[in-house]
Amino acid sequence: MRPLYFDHNATTPVAPRVFSAMRPYFEDGFGNPGSAHIWGLQARKAVDKARSQVAALIGARPEEIVFTGCATESNNAVLFGHFPDRSGHLAVSALEHPSVLAPAMALSAAGVTVDVISSGPDGVVCPADAAARILPRTRLVSVMLANNETGVIQPVADMAALAHAAGAAMHVDASQAVGKIDVNVDTLGADFLTIAGHKLYAPKGVGALYVRTGRELPPLLLGGGQEGGLRSGTENVALIAGLGEACAMAAADVAAEAARQERIRDAVEAGLLGLGYQAMIHGRGAPRLPNTTFIGFAGFRAVDILSECVTEDIGCGAGAACHGADTSISPVLAAMGVDRPYAEGTIRLSLGRSTTMEDGMELVERLGRILRRLSR
Ligand code: PLP
């Protein structure tokens, strides 16, 4: 049985052209970008090129891009960086990834007032609640562009308008959006924007943070002053070159690839709904990423579906805890107020560049077999 990988929101493979772009910097191009000789200059050129490629994909200027180790680091840097004195007000959405919510909780414990913007049942942040929670004393608003579970795209530009009217800065975790849909920092009104390399066919271990000109953050690491003084430490040249190439690849065909994946995703959804079980696609009524289906089958447990998926050689994610007796449901589904039977039976299927229509149809067939087995 050929494996079916439907977990691209967890991570993507490194694209061959990305791997090729990285390879020289593991070989002859091993120099330190801080060195003044030819080896160093070659490495510096690679980092500069990557910075321009990342900036171009999101409509930023190269000098506004800081390379980091991952999206978690970028998110932590923005949240902790805004509250060095551990006071003031932070507004975050209930739908955020733990790499935003955990720092928010830590800040709250340390003395920052944190308000959580609620979600509607469609998985979109509630505009009225946002308006009530973004206040003149708010320093930072953090709302993601696309949710990692539902794929629902958030009204970030509206959130940014509220933030700016209150005099606050706007942070956007765009880890799941960059490379999948068009992302432009000006259209969004983002002051800070997080990028995760391994979600767009670059390797793990590299991310980026967009910092709008005029906005400031304290240094994440002190030392030799790399990355405009924001993140000292010798640059991870090969991985940075990979992220640049991945961004160039996305820039070339993001709209066409989104349309292609959406056709397959829609066919998968139609196929799954046609299996005849009580099923619900979370966030279906809202704008969503073209590659994501978050579907709940009432009367099933995600943990059981996933263990059968291993047998059927399917890689996918779940919307509920997947170990032992733990039946906690995803905080995102909880925030959306999804009924427990649907929430407990929720799995996430996320497509990628290599996914074909044939894969999609095969997936429906295998999931159909699994659900039949589980309902016996
Ligand atoms: N933000 C979002 C929306 C994510 O989906 C993820 C990863 O799943 C992250 C942040 C964190 O990414 P990383 O684990 O690469 O730091």
Coordinates of C-alpha atoms and ligand atoms in Angstrom, one line a residue:
M1 CA 0.0 0.0 0.0
R2 CA 1.5 3.4 -0.9
P3 CA 1.7 5.9 2.0
L4 CA -0.7 8.9 1.9
Y5 CA 0.7 11.9 3.6
F6 CA -2.1 14.3 4.6
D7 CA -0.4 16.2 7.4
H8 CA 1.3 19.1 5.6
N9 CA 0.1 21.5 8.3
A10 CA 2.3 19.6 10.8
T11 CA 5.3 19.8 8.4
T12 CA 6.2 19.6 4.8
P13 CA 9.0 17.7 3.1
V14 CA 12.0 19.8 1.9
A15 CA 11.4 20.6 -1.7
P16 CA 14.1 19.2 -4.1
R17 CA 14.9 22.7 -5.4
V18 CA 15.2 23.9 -1.8
F19 CA 17.5 21.1 -0.9
S20 CA 19.7 22.0 -4.0
A21 CA 19.8 25.6 -2.9
M22 CA 21.0 24.6 0.6
R23 CA 23.6 22.0 -0.4
P24 CA 26.5 24.3 -1.4
Y25 CA 26.5 25.8 2.1
F26 CA 27.1 22.4 3.6
E27 CA 30.0 21.9 1.1
D28 CA 32.4 24.4 -0.3
G29 CA 30.3 27.4 0.8
F30 CA 30.7 26.8 4.5
G31 CA 32.0 30.2 5.3
N32 CA 30.9 32.5 8.2
P33 CA 28.9 35.4 6.8
G34 CA 30.8 37.6 9.3
S35 CA 34.2 36.9 7.7
A36 CA 35.7 39.3 5.2
H37 CA 37.3 36.7 2.9
I38 CA 35.8 35.0 -0.1
W39 CA 34.2 32.2 1.9
G40 CA 32.6 34.7 4.2
L41 CA 31.4 36.9 1.4
Q42 CA 29.8 34.0 -0.4
A43 CA 27.9 33.1 2.7
R44 CA 26.9 36.7 3.3
K45 CA 25.6 36.8 -0.3
A46 CA 23.4 33.7 0.4
V47 CA 21.9 35.2 3.5
D48 CA 21.3 38.5 1.8
K49 CA 19.6 36.8 -1.1
A50 CA 17.4 34.7 1.2
R51 CA 16.4 37.9 3.1
S52 CA 15.3 39.5 -0.2
Q53 CA 13.4 36.3 -1.2
V54 CA 11.5 36.1 2.1
A55 CA 10.7 39.9 2.0
A56 CA 9.5 39.7 -1.6
L57 CA 6.9 36.9 -0.8
I58 CA 5.2 39.1 1.9
G59 CA 5.7 42.5 0.4
A60 CA 8.3 43.6 3.0
R61 CA 11.7 45.2 2.7
P62 CA 14.7 42.9 3.2
E63 CA 15.9 44.8 6.2
E64 CA 12.6 44.1 7.9
I65 CA 13.3 40.3 8.0
V66 CA 15.0 38.7 10.9
F67 CA 15.9 35.0 10.6
T68 CA 15.1 32.9 13.7
G69 CA 15.2 29.2 14.6
C70 CA 11.4 28.6 14.3
A71 CA 8.0 30.1 14.4
T72 CA 7.8 29.5 18.2
E73 CA 10.9 31.6 18.7
S74 CA 9.5 34.4 16.5
N75 CA 6.2 34.4 18.5
N76 CA 7.9 34.3 21.9
A77 CA 10.2 37.1 20.8
V78 CA 7.2 39.4 19.9
L79 CA 5.2 38.6 23.0
F80 CA 7.9 38.8 25.6
G81 CA 9.6 41.7 23.8
H82 CA 6.6 43.9 24.2
F83 CA 6.4 43.5 28.0
P84 CA 9.9 43.8 29.4
D85 CA 8.5 45.4 32.5
R86 CA 5.8 42.7 32.8
S87 CA 3.0 45.2 32.9
G88 CA 0.5 46.6 30.4
H89 CA -2.2 44.9 28.3
L90 CA -2.1 42.2 25.7
A91 CA -5.0 40.9 23.6
V92 CA -4.7 37.5 21.9
S93 CA -7.3 35.4 20.2
A94 CA -8.5 32.2 21.7
L95 CA -7.5 30.4 18.5
E96 CA -3.8 31.0 18.7
H97 CA -1.2 28.3 18.6
P98 CA 0.4 27.3 22.0
S99 CA 3.5 29.2 20.9
V100 CA 1.5 32.4 21.4
L101 CA -0.9 31.3 24.1
A102 CA 1.8 29.8 26.4
P103 CA 3.9 33.1 26.4
A104 CA 0.6 35.0 27.0
M105 CA -0.1 32.8 30.0
A106 CA 3.4 33.3 31.3
L107 CA 3.1 37.1 30.9
S108 CA -0.3 37.0 32.6
A109 CA 1.3 35.1 35.6
A110 CA 4.1 37.7 35.7
G111 CA 1.7 40.7 35.9
V112 CA 0.6 41.6 32.3
T113 CA -3.2 41.9 31.8
V114 CA -4.2 39.5 29.1
D115 CA -7.5 39.5 27.3
V116 CA -8.6 36.7 25.1
I117 CA -10.7 37.5 22.0
S118 CA -13.3 34.8 21.6
S119 CA -14.1 32.8 18.5
G120 CA -17.5 32.4 16.7
P121 CA -18.8 28.9 15.9
D122 CA -17.4 29.3 12.4
G123 CA -13.8 29.5 13.8
V124 CA -13.4 33.2 13.0
V125 CA -12.5 35.6 15.8
C126 CA -15.5 37.6 17.0
P127 CA -15.2 41.2 15.8
A128 CA -17.5 42.6 18.6
D129 CA -15.4 40.8 21.2
A130 CA -12.2 42.1 19.6
A131 CA -13.5 45.7 19.7
A132 CA -14.3 45.3 23.4
R133 CA -10.9 43.8 24.3
I134 CA -8.6 46.0 22.3
L135 CA -8.3 49.1 24.6
P136 CA -6.4 52.3 24.6
R137 CA -4.0 50.7 27.1
T138 CA -3.3 47.7 24.9
R139 CA 0.3 47.4 23.8
L140 CA 0.0 44.4 21.5
V141 CA -2.6 42.5 19.7
S142 CA -1.8 39.0 18.4
V143 CA -4.1 37.2 16.0
M144 CA -3.0 34.5 13.6
L145 CA -3.7 34.7 9.9
A146 CA -4.7 31.1 9.3
N147 CA -5.6 28.6 12.0
N148 CA -3.4 25.4 12.0
E149 CA -6.4 23.1 12.7
T150 CA -9.4 24.5 10.9
G151 CA -7.4 26.4 8.3
V152 CA -9.8 29.3 8.9
I153 CA -8.4 32.7 7.7
Q154 CA -8.9 35.4 10.3
P155 CA -9.9 39.0 9.5
V156 CA -6.4 40.2 10.4
A157 CA -6.7 43.6 8.7
D158 CA -9.8 44.4 10.8
M159 CA -7.9 43.4 13.9
A160 CA -4.9 45.5 12.9
A161 CA -7.2 48.5 12.3
L162 CA -8.6 48.1 15.9
A163 CA -5.1 47.7 17.2
H164 CA -3.7 50.8 15.5
A165 CA -6.7 52.9 16.5
A166 CA -5.9 51.9 20.1
G167 CA -2.2 52.7 19.6
A168 CA -1.2 49.1 19.9
A169 CA 1.1 47.0 17.6
M170 CA -0.2 44.1 15.6
H171 CA 1.4 40.7 15.6
V172 CA 0.3 38.1 13.1
D173 CA 1.3 34.5 13.3
A174 CA 1.3 33.6 9.6
S175 CA 3.0 30.2 10.0
Q176 CA 0.2 28.3 8.3
A177 CA -0.6 30.9 5.7
V178 CA 2.8 31.9 4.1
G179 CA 3.3 29.8 1.0
K180 CA -0.4 28.6 0.9
I181 CA -2.1 31.9 0.2
D182 CA -1.1 35.4 -0.7
V183 CA 0.3 37.2 2.3
N184 CA 1.1 40.9 2.2
V185 CA 2.2 42.8 5.4
D186 CA 0.7 46.1 4.2
T187 CA -2.6 44.7 3.3
L188 CA -2.8 42.9 6.6
G189 CA -1.6 45.9 8.6
A190 CA 1.0 43.7 10.3
D191 CA 3.7 45.2 12.4
F192 CA 5.2 41.8 13.2
L193 CA 4.6 38.6 11.3
T194 CA 5.8 35.1 12.0
I195 CA 7.0 32.6 9.3
A196 CA 7.8 28.9 9.8
G197 CA 10.3 27.4 7.3
H198 CA 9.1 23.8 7.6
K199 CA 5.5 24.6 6.8
L200 CA 6.5 25.8 3.3
Y201 CA 9.0 23.2 2.1
A202 CA 12.1 24.6 3.8
P203 CA 13.7 22.6 6.5
K204 CA 13.0 22.5 10.2
G205 CA 15.2 24.8 12.3
V206 CA 14.6 28.0 10.5
G207 CA 11.9 30.6 10.7
A208 CA 11.6 34.4 10.2
L209 CA 10.1 37.4 11.9
Y210 CA 9.0 40.4 10.0
V211 CA 9.5 43.6 11.9
R212 CA 8.0 46.7 10.4
T213 CA 10.4 49.7 10.0
G214 CA 10.0 51.9 13.0
R215 CA 8.8 49.1 15.3
E216 CA 11.2 47.9 17.9
L217 CA 12.0 44.8 19.8
P218 CA 14.7 44.2 22.4
P219 CA 17.4 41.8 21.2
L220 CA 16.5 38.1 21.4
L221 CA 20.1 37.1 21.9
L222 CA 23.0 39.4 22.7
G223 CA 26.5 38.8 21.2
G224 CA 28.1 39.5 17.9
G225 CA 25.2 41.7 16.7
Q226 CA 24.0 39.6 13.7
E227 CA 20.5 40.1 12.3
G228 CA 20.6 43.8 12.8
G229 CA 21.5 43.3 16.4
L230 CA 18.2 41.5 17.1
R231 CA 19.5 38.0 17.1
S232 CA 23.2 37.4 17.7
G233 CA 24.8 34.2 16.7
T234 CA 26.4 33.0 13.5
E235 CA 23.7 32.7 10.8
N236 CA 22.5 29.2 9.9
V237 CA 23.4 29.9 6.3
A238 CA 22.3 26.7 4.6
L239 CA 18.9 26.7 6.3
I240 CA 18.4 30.4 5.7
A241 CA 19.2 29.8 2.0
G242 CA 16.6 27.0 2.0
L243 CA 14.0 29.3 3.5
G244 CA 14.7 31.9 0.8
E245 CA 14.4 29.4 -2.0
A246 CA 11.1 28.1 -0.5
C247 CA 9.7 31.6 -0.5
A248 CA 10.8 32.1 -4.1
M249 CA 9.1 28.9 -5.1
A250 CA 5.9 29.9 -3.3
A251 CA 6.0 33.4 -4.9
A252 CA 6.1 31.8 -8.4
D253 CA 2.9 29.8 -8.1
V254 CA 1.0 30.4 -4.8
A255 CA -2.3 31.2 -6.5
A256 CA -2.2 28.3 -9.0
E257 CA -1.1 25.8 -6.4
A258 CA -3.8 27.0 -4.0
A259 CA -6.5 26.5 -6.7
R260 CA -5.1 23.0 -7.5
Q261 CA -5.1 21.9 -3.9
E262 CA -8.5 23.4 -3.2
R263 CA -10.1 21.3 -6.0
I264 CA -8.7 18.1 -4.5
R265 CA -9.6 19.2 -1.0
D266 CA -13.2 20.0 -2.0
A267 CA -13.4 16.6 -3.7
V268 CA -12.1 14.9 -0.6
E269 CA -14.7 16.7 1.5
A270 CA -17.5 15.8 -0.8
G271 CA -16.3 12.2 -0.7
L272 CA -16.1 12.0 3.0
L273 CA -19.5 13.6 3.5
G274 CA -20.9 11.1 1.0
L275 CA -19.8 8.2 3.1
G276 CA -23.0 8.5 5.0
Y277 CA -21.8 9.2 8.6
Q278 CA -22.8 12.1 10.7
A279 CA -20.0 14.5 9.8
M280 CA -19.2 18.1 10.2
I281 CA -16.4 20.2 8.5
H282 CA -15.3 22.7 11.0
G283 CA -15.1 26.3 9.7
R284 CA -16.6 25.3 6.4
G285 CA -18.7 28.5 6.2
A286 CA -15.6 30.8 6.7
P287 CA -12.8 31.6 4.3
R288 CA -10.3 28.8 4.7
L289 CA -6.8 27.7 3.6
P290 CA -7.1 25.7 0.3
N291 CA -5.3 22.7 1.7
T292 CA -7.0 22.0 5.0
T293 CA -10.0 19.9 6.1
F294 CA -10.9 19.6 9.8
I295 CA -13.7 17.1 9.9
G296 CA -15.5 15.6 12.9
F297 CA -17.3 12.2 12.7
A298 CA -19.9 12.0 15.5
G299 CA -19.8 8.7 17.4
F300 CA -16.1 8.0 16.6
R301 CA -13.0 8.8 18.6
A302 CA -10.1 10.5 16.8
V303 CA -7.7 8.3 18.7
D304 CA -9.3 5.2 17.1
I305 CA -9.4 6.7 13.6
L306 CA -5.8 7.7 13.9
S307 CA -4.6 4.3 15.0
E308 CA -6.5 2.7 12.1
C309 CA -4.8 5.3 9.8
V310 CA -1.5 3.8 10.8
T311 CA -2.7 0.5 9.5
E312 CA -3.9 2.1 6.3
D313 CA -0.7 4.0 5.8
I314 CA -2.3 7.4 6.1
G315 CA -0.5 10.3 7.9
C316 CA -3.0 12.8 9.3
G317 CA -3.6 14.8 12.5
A318 CA -6.3 14.9 15.2
G319 CA -8.5 17.4 16.9
A320 CA -8.5 15.6 20.1
A321 CA -5.9 14.1 22.5
C322 CA -4.5 10.9 21.0
H323 CA -3.1 9.1 23.9
G324 CA -4.7 6.6 26.2
A325 CA -7.6 7.6 28.3
D326 CA -7.1 11.3 27.7
T327 CA -10.2 12.5 25.8
S328 CA -9.6 16.2 26.0
I329 CA -10.6 18.0 22.8
S330 CA -8.7 20.6 20.9
P331 CA -8.8 24.1 22.5
V332 CA -9.7 25.4 19.0
L333 CA -12.8 23.2 18.8
A334 CA -13.6 24.1 22.4
A335 CA -13.3 27.8 21.6
M336 CA -15.7 27.3 18.6
G337 CA -18.2 25.6 20.9
V338 CA -18.3 22.4 18.8
D339 CA -20.5 19.7 20.2
R340 CA -18.5 17.1 22.0
P341 CA -19.4 14.0 19.8
Y342 CA -18.2 15.9 16.7
A343 CA -15.1 17.3 18.5
E344 CA -14.0 13.9 19.8
G345 CA -14.2 12.4 16.4
T346 CA -12.3 15.1 14.6
I347 CA -9.3 14.6 12.3
R348 CA -7.2 17.0 10.3
L349 CA -6.3 16.3 6.7
S350 CA -3.9 18.7 5.1
L351 CA -2.8 18.6 1.5
G352 CA 0.5 19.7 -0.1
R353 CA 2.3 20.2 -3.3
S354 CA 2.7 16.5 -4.0
T355 CA -0.9 15.6 -3.3
T356 CA -2.8 14.4 -6.4
M357 CA -6.5 14.0 -7.1
E358 CA -5.8 10.2 -7.1
D359 CA -4.3 10.5 -3.6
G360 CA -7.4 12.4 -2.5
M361 CA -9.8 9.7 -3.8
E362 CA -7.7 6.9 -2.4
L363 CA -7.8 8.7 1.0
V364 CA -11.6 8.8 0.9
E365 CA -11.7 5.1 0.1
R366 CA -9.3 4.2 2.9
L367 CA -11.1 6.4 5.5
G368 CA -14.3 4.8 4.4
R369 CA -12.9 1.4 5.2
I370 CA -11.7 2.6 8.5
L371 CA -15.0 4.1 9.6
R372 CA -16.8 0.9 8.5
R373 CA -14.4 -1.2 10.5
L374 CA -14.8 1.0 13.6
S375 CA -18.6 1.0 13.4
R376 CA -18.8 -2.8 13.5
Ligands
PLP1 N1 2.1 28.9 14.8 C1 1.3 28.1 14.1 C2 0.0 28.6 13.6 C3 1.7 26.7 13.9 O1 0.8 25.9 13.2 C4 2.9 26.2 14.4 C5 3.3 24.8 14.2 O2 2.4 23.9 14.1 C6 3.7 27.1 15.1 C7 3.3 28.4 15.3 C8 5.0 26.7 15.7 O3 5.9 26.3 14.7 P1 7.3 25.6 15.2 O4 7.0 24.4 16.0 O5 8.0 25.3 13.9 O6 8.0 26.6 16.0

